[in-house]
CSV table of C-alpha atoms in Angstrom, one decimal:
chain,number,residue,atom,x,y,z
A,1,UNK,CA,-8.8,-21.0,-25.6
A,2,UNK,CA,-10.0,-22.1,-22.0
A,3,UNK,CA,-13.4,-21.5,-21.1
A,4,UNK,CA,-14.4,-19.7,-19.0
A,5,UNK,CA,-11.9,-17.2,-19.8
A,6,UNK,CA,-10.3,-15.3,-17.0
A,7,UNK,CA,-12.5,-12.3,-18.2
A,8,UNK,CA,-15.6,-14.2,-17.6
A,9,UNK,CA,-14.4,-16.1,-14.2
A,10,UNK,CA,-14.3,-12.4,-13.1
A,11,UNK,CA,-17.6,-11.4,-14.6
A,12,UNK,CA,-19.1,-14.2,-12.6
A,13,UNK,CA,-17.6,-13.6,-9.3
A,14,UNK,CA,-18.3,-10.0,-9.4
A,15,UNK,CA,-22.5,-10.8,-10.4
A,16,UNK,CA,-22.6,-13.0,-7.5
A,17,UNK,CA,-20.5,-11.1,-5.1
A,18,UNK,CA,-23.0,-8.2,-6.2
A,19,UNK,CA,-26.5,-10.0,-5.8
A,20,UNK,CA,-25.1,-12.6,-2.6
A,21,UNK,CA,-23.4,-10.6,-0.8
A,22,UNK,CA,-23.1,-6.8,-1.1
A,23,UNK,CA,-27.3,-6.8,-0.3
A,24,UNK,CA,-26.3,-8.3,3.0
A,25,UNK,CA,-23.9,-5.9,4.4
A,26,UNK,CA,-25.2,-3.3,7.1
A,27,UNK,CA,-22.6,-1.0,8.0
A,28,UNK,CA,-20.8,1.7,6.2
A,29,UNK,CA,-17.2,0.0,6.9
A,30,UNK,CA,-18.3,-3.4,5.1
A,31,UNK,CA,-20.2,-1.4,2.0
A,32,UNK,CA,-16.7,1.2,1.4
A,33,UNK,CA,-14.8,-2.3,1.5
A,34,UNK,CA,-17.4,-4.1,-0.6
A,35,UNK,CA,-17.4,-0.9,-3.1
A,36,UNK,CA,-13.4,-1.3,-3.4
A,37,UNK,CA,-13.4,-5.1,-4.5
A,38,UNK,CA,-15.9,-4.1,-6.7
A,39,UNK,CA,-13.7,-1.3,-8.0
A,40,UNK,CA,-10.8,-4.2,-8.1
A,41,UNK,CA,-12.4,-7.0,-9.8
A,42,UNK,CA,-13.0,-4.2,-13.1
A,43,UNK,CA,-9.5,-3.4,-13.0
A,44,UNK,CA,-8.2,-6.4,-13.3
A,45,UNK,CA,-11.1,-7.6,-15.6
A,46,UNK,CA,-9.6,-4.6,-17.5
A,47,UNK,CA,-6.0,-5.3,-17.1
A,48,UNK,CA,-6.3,-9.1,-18.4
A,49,UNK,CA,-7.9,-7.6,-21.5
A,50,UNK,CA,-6.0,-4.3,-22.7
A,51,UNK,CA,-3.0,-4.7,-20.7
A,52,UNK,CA,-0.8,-7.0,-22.8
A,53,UNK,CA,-1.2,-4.6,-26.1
A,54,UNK,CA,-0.6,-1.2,-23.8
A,55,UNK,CA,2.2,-2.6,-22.7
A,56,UNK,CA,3.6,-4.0,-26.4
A,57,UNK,CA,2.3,-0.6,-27.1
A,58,UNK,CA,4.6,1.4,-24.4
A,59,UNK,CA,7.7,-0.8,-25.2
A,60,UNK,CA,7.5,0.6,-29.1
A,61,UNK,CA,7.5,4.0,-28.0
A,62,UNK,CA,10.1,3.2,-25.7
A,63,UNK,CA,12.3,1.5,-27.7
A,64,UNK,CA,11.9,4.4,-30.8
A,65,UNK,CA,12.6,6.8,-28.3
A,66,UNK,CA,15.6,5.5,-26.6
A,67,UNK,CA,17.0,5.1,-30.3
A,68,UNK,CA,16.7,8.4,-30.9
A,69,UNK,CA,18.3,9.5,-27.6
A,70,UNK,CA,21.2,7.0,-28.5
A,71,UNK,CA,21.7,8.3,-32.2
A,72,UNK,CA,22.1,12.2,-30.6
A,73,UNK,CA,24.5,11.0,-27.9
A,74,UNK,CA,26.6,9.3,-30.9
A,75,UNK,CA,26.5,12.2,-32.9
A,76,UNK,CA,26.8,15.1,-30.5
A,77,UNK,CA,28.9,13.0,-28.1
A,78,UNK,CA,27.2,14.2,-24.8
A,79,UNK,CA,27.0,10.7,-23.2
A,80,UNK,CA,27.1,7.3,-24.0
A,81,UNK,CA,25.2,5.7,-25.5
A,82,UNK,CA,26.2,1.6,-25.4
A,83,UNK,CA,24.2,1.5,-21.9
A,84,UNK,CA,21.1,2.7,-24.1
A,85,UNK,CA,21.9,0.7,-27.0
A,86,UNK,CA,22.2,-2.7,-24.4
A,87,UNK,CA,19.2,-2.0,-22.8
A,88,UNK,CA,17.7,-2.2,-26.4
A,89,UNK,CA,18.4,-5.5,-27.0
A,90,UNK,CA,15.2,-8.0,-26.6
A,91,UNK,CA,15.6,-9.0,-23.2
A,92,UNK,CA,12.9,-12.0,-24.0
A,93,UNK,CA,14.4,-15.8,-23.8
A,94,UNK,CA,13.8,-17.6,-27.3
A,95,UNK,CA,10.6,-19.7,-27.2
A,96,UNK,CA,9.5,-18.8,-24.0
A,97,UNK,CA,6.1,-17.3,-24.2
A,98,UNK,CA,6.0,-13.5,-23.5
A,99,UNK,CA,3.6,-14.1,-20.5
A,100,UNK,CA,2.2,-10.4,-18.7
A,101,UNK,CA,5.0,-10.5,-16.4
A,102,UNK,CA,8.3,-11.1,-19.1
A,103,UNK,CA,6.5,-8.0,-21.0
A,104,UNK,CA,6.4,-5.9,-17.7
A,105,UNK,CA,9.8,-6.6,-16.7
A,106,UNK,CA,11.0,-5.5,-20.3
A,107,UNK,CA,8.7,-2.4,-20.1
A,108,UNK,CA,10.1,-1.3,-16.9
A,109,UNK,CA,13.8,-2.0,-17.7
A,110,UNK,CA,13.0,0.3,-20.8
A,111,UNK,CA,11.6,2.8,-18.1
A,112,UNK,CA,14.7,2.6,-16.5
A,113,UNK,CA,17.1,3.0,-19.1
A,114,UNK,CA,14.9,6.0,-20.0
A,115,UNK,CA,15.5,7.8,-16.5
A,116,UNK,CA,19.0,7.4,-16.9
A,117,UNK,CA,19.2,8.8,-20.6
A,118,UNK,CA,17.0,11.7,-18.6
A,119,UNK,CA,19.7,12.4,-16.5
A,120,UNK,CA,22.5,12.4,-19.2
A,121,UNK,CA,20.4,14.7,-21.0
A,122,UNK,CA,20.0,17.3,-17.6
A,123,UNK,CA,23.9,16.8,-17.6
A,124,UNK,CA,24.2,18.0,-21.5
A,125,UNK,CA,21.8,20.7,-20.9
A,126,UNK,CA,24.4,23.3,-20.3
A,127,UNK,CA,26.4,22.5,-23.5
A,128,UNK,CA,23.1,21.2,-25.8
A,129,UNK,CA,20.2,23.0,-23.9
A,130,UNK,CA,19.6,25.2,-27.1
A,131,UNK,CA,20.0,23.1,-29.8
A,132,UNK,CA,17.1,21.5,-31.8
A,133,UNK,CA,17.9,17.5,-31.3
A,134,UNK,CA,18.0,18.3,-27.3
A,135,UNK,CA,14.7,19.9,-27.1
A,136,UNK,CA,13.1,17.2,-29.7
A,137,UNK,CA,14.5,14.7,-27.6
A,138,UNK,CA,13.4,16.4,-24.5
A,139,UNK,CA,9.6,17.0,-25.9
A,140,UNK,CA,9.5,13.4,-27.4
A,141,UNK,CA,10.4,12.3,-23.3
A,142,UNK,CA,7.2,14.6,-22.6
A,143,UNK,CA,5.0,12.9,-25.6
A,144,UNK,CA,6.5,9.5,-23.9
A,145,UNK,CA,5.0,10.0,-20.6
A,146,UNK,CA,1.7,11.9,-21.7
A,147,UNK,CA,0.9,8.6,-23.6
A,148,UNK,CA,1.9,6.2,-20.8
A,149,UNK,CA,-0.4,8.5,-18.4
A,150,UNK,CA,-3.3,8.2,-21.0
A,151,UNK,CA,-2.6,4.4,-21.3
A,152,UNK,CA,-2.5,4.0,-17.3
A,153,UNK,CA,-6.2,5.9,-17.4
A,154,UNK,CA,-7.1,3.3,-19.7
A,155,UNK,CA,-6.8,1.2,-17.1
A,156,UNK,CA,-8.1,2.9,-14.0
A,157,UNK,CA,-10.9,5.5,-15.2
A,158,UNK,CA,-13.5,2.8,-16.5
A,159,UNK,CA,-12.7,0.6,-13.0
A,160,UNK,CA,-12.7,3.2,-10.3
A,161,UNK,CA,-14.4,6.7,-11.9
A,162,UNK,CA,-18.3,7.2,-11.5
A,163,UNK,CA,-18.7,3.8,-9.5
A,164,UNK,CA,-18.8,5.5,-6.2
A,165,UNK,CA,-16.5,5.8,-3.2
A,166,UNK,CA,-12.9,3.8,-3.1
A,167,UNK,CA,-10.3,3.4,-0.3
Protein backbone atom coordinates (compact mmCIF):
# COMPACT_ATOMS: atom_id res chain seq x y z
CA UNK A 1 0.00 0.00 0.00
CA UNK A 2 1.15 3.76 -0.50
CA UNK A 3 1.15 5.92 2.34
CA UNK A 4 -0.52 8.24 2.71
CA UNK A 5 -3.38 6.61 1.17
CA UNK A 6 -5.68 8.65 -0.97
CA UNK A 7 -8.21 8.52 2.00
CA UNK A 8 -5.77 10.23 4.23
CA UNK A 9 -4.24 12.81 1.50
CA UNK A 10 -7.94 13.93 1.62
CA UNK A 11 -8.37 13.87 5.35
CA UNK A 12 -5.37 16.13 5.46
CA UNK A 13 -6.35 18.68 2.89
CA UNK A 14 -9.83 18.93 4.21
CA UNK A 15 -8.22 19.63 8.22
CA UNK A 16 -6.20 22.25 6.81
CA UNK A 17 -8.48 23.67 4.32
CA UNK A 18 -10.84 23.74 7.52
CA UNK A 19 -8.52 25.46 10.16
CA UNK A 20 -6.32 27.72 7.24
CA UNK A 21 -8.68 28.84 5.40
CA UNK A 22 -12.42 28.51 5.83
CA UNK A 23 -11.79 30.87 9.35
CA UNK A 24 -10.55 33.51 6.89
CA UNK A 25 -13.42 33.91 4.58
CA UNK A 26 -15.80 36.97 5.18
CA UNK A 27 -18.63 36.91 2.93
CA UNK A 28 -21.48 34.60 2.37
CA UNK A 29 -20.49 33.84 -1.46
CA UNK A 30 -16.86 32.50 -0.29
CA UNK A 31 -18.34 30.49 2.98
CA UNK A 32 -21.47 28.63 0.48
CA UNK A 33 -18.43 27.81 -1.85
CA UNK A 34 -16.06 26.85 0.96
CA UNK A 35 -19.17 24.68 2.52
CA UNK A 36 -19.48 22.83 -1.11
CA UNK A 37 -15.64 21.65 -1.31
CA UNK A 38 -16.09 20.67 2.03
CA UNK A 39 -19.24 18.64 1.00
CA UNK A 40 -16.86 17.38 -2.10
CA UNK A 41 -13.76 16.37 -0.47
CA UNK A 42 -16.29 13.68 1.87
CA UNK A 43 -17.71 12.41 -1.26
CA UNK A 44 -14.89 11.54 -2.86
CA UNK A 45 -13.16 10.49 0.48
CA UNK A 46 -16.32 8.23 0.44
CA UNK A 47 -16.24 7.16 -3.14
CA UNK A 48 -12.44 5.94 -3.02
CA UNK A 49 -13.46 3.79 -0.03
CA UNK A 50 -17.02 2.10 -0.80
CA UNK A 51 -17.24 2.75 -4.32
CA UNK A 52 -15.27 -0.13 -5.87
CA UNK A 53 -17.44 -2.95 -3.79
CA UNK A 54 -20.93 -0.94 -4.70
CA UNK A 55 -20.11 -1.06 -7.88
CA UNK A 56 -18.82 -5.07 -7.95
CA UNK A 57 -21.88 -5.11 -5.89
CA UNK A 58 -24.36 -3.43 -8.75
CA UNK A 59 -22.69 -5.46 -11.63
CA UNK A 60 -23.88 -8.88 -9.62
CA UNK A 61 -27.28 -7.83 -9.51
CA UNK A 62 -27.04 -6.70 -12.93
CA UNK A 63 -25.68 -9.50 -14.33
CA UNK A 64 -28.36 -12.12 -12.31
CA UNK A 65 -30.87 -9.94 -13.48
CA UNK A 66 -30.17 -9.62 -17.15
CA UNK A 67 -29.91 -13.58 -16.95
CA UNK A 68 -33.04 -13.89 -15.92
CA UNK A 69 -34.56 -11.46 -18.44
CA UNK A 70 -32.54 -13.46 -21.16
CA UNK A 71 -33.78 -17.10 -19.95
CA UNK A 72 -37.76 -15.62 -20.26
CA UNK A 73 -37.13 -14.14 -23.64
CA UNK A 74 -35.68 -17.80 -24.71
CA UNK A 75 -38.43 -19.40 -23.33
CA UNK A 76 -41.42 -17.30 -24.06
CA UNK A 77 -39.80 -15.96 -27.26
CA UNK A 78 -40.87 -12.19 -26.80
CA UNK A 79 -37.46 -10.74 -27.80
CA UNK A 80 -34.10 -11.62 -28.16
CA UNK A 81 -32.06 -12.34 -26.17
CA UNK A 82 -28.24 -12.82 -27.82
CA UNK A 83 -27.95 -8.78 -27.34
CA UNK A 84 -28.46 -9.57 -23.48
CA UNK A 85 -26.57 -12.56 -23.48
CA UNK A 86 -23.35 -10.46 -25.36
CA UNK A 87 -23.63 -7.72 -23.12
CA UNK A 88 -23.03 -10.48 -20.39
CA UNK A 89 -19.85 -11.47 -21.37
CA UNK A 90 -16.82 -9.85 -19.08
CA UNK A 91 -16.04 -6.97 -20.92
CA UNK A 92 -12.59 -6.69 -18.69
CA UNK A 93 -9.18 -7.20 -20.76
CA UNK A 94 -7.10 -10.34 -19.18
CA UNK A 95 -4.52 -9.08 -16.72
CA UNK A 96 -5.36 -5.64 -16.80
CA UNK A 97 -6.23 -4.49 -13.39
CA UNK A 98 -10.01 -3.58 -12.88
CA UNK A 99 -9.08 0.07 -12.05
CA UNK A 100 -12.58 2.34 -10.81
CA UNK A 101 -13.02 3.41 -14.24
CA UNK A 102 -12.91 -0.41 -16.31
CA UNK A 103 -15.54 -1.32 -13.42
CA UNK A 104 -17.74 1.81 -14.24
CA UNK A 105 -17.64 1.40 -17.84
CA UNK A 106 -18.86 -2.42 -17.30
CA UNK A 107 -21.47 -1.19 -14.72
CA UNK A 108 -22.97 1.22 -17.04
CA UNK A 109 -22.83 -0.96 -20.26
CA UNK A 110 -24.90 -3.43 -17.94
CA UNK A 111 -27.17 -0.32 -17.26
CA UNK A 112 -27.61 -0.03 -20.73
CA UNK A 113 -28.32 -3.37 -21.82
CA UNK A 114 -30.87 -3.28 -18.93
CA UNK A 115 -32.80 -0.22 -20.56
CA UNK A 116 -33.01 -1.98 -23.65
CA UNK A 117 -34.32 -5.36 -22.10
CA UNK A 118 -36.90 -2.59 -20.40
CA UNK A 119 -38.13 -1.75 -23.57
CA UNK A 120 -38.47 -5.28 -25.02
CA UNK A 121 -40.27 -5.99 -22.00
CA UNK A 122 -42.93 -2.72 -22.54
CA UNK A 123 -43.12 -4.19 -26.14
CA UNK A 124 -44.16 -7.88 -24.73
CA UNK A 125 -46.44 -6.33 -22.30
CA UNK A 126 -49.49 -6.68 -24.40
CA UNK A 127 -48.92 -10.42 -25.15
CA UNK A 128 -46.99 -11.29 -21.51
CA UNK A 129 -48.34 -8.41 -19.27
CA UNK A 130 -50.27 -10.98 -17.09
CA UNK A 131 -48.15 -13.69 -16.75
CA UNK A 132 -46.00 -14.45 -13.67
CA UNK A 133 -42.23 -14.51 -15.27
CA UNK A 134 -43.22 -10.79 -16.77
CA UNK A 135 -44.25 -9.30 -13.60
CA UNK A 136 -41.16 -11.12 -11.57
CA UNK A 137 -39.06 -9.85 -14.07
CA UNK A 138 -40.61 -6.50 -13.99
CA UNK A 139 -40.52 -6.22 -9.94
CA UNK A 140 -36.91 -7.74 -9.85
CA UNK A 141 -36.10 -4.33 -12.48
CA UNK A 142 -37.84 -2.40 -9.50
CA UNK A 143 -35.74 -4.35 -6.60
CA UNK A 144 -32.69 -3.49 -9.19
CA UNK A 145 -33.08 0.19 -9.07
CA UNK A 146 -34.30 0.53 -5.34
CA UNK A 147 -30.84 -0.98 -4.40
CA UNK A 148 -28.75 1.13 -6.82
CA UNK A 149 -30.74 4.22 -5.26
CA UNK A 150 -29.83 2.96 -1.67
CA UNK A 151 -26.20 2.33 -2.90
CA UNK A 152 -25.97 5.99 -4.58
CA UNK A 153 -27.17 7.35 -0.86
CA UNK A 154 -24.41 5.50 0.36
CA UNK A 155 -22.47 7.77 -1.27
CA UNK A 156 -24.06 11.13 -1.02
CA UNK A 157 -26.14 11.17 2.43
CA UNK A 158 -22.90 10.91 4.86
CA UNK A 159 -21.07 13.79 2.34
CA UNK A 160 -23.75 16.29 1.77
CA UNK A 161 -26.80 15.63 4.57
CA UNK A 162 -26.66 17.57 8.02
CA UNK A 163 -23.33 19.46 7.01
CA UNK A 164 -25.11 22.57 6.05
CA UNK A 165 -25.87 24.44 2.87
CA UNK A 166 -24.55 23.08 -0.79
CA UNK A 167 -24.74 24.64 -4.24
Amino acid sequence: MIHPTCTEVLATVQTAFDEQVVPHLADSEARSAAATIGHLLRHVALRIEQEGQILSDDIARLEALLGRIADWFDETRAADAQPLRAALVPALPAGRYPSLTLIGERALALRAALVAAQERLQEAAAGHGSEAGYTDLRAGIRDYIAAQLADEARLIAPAFQGRGPRR
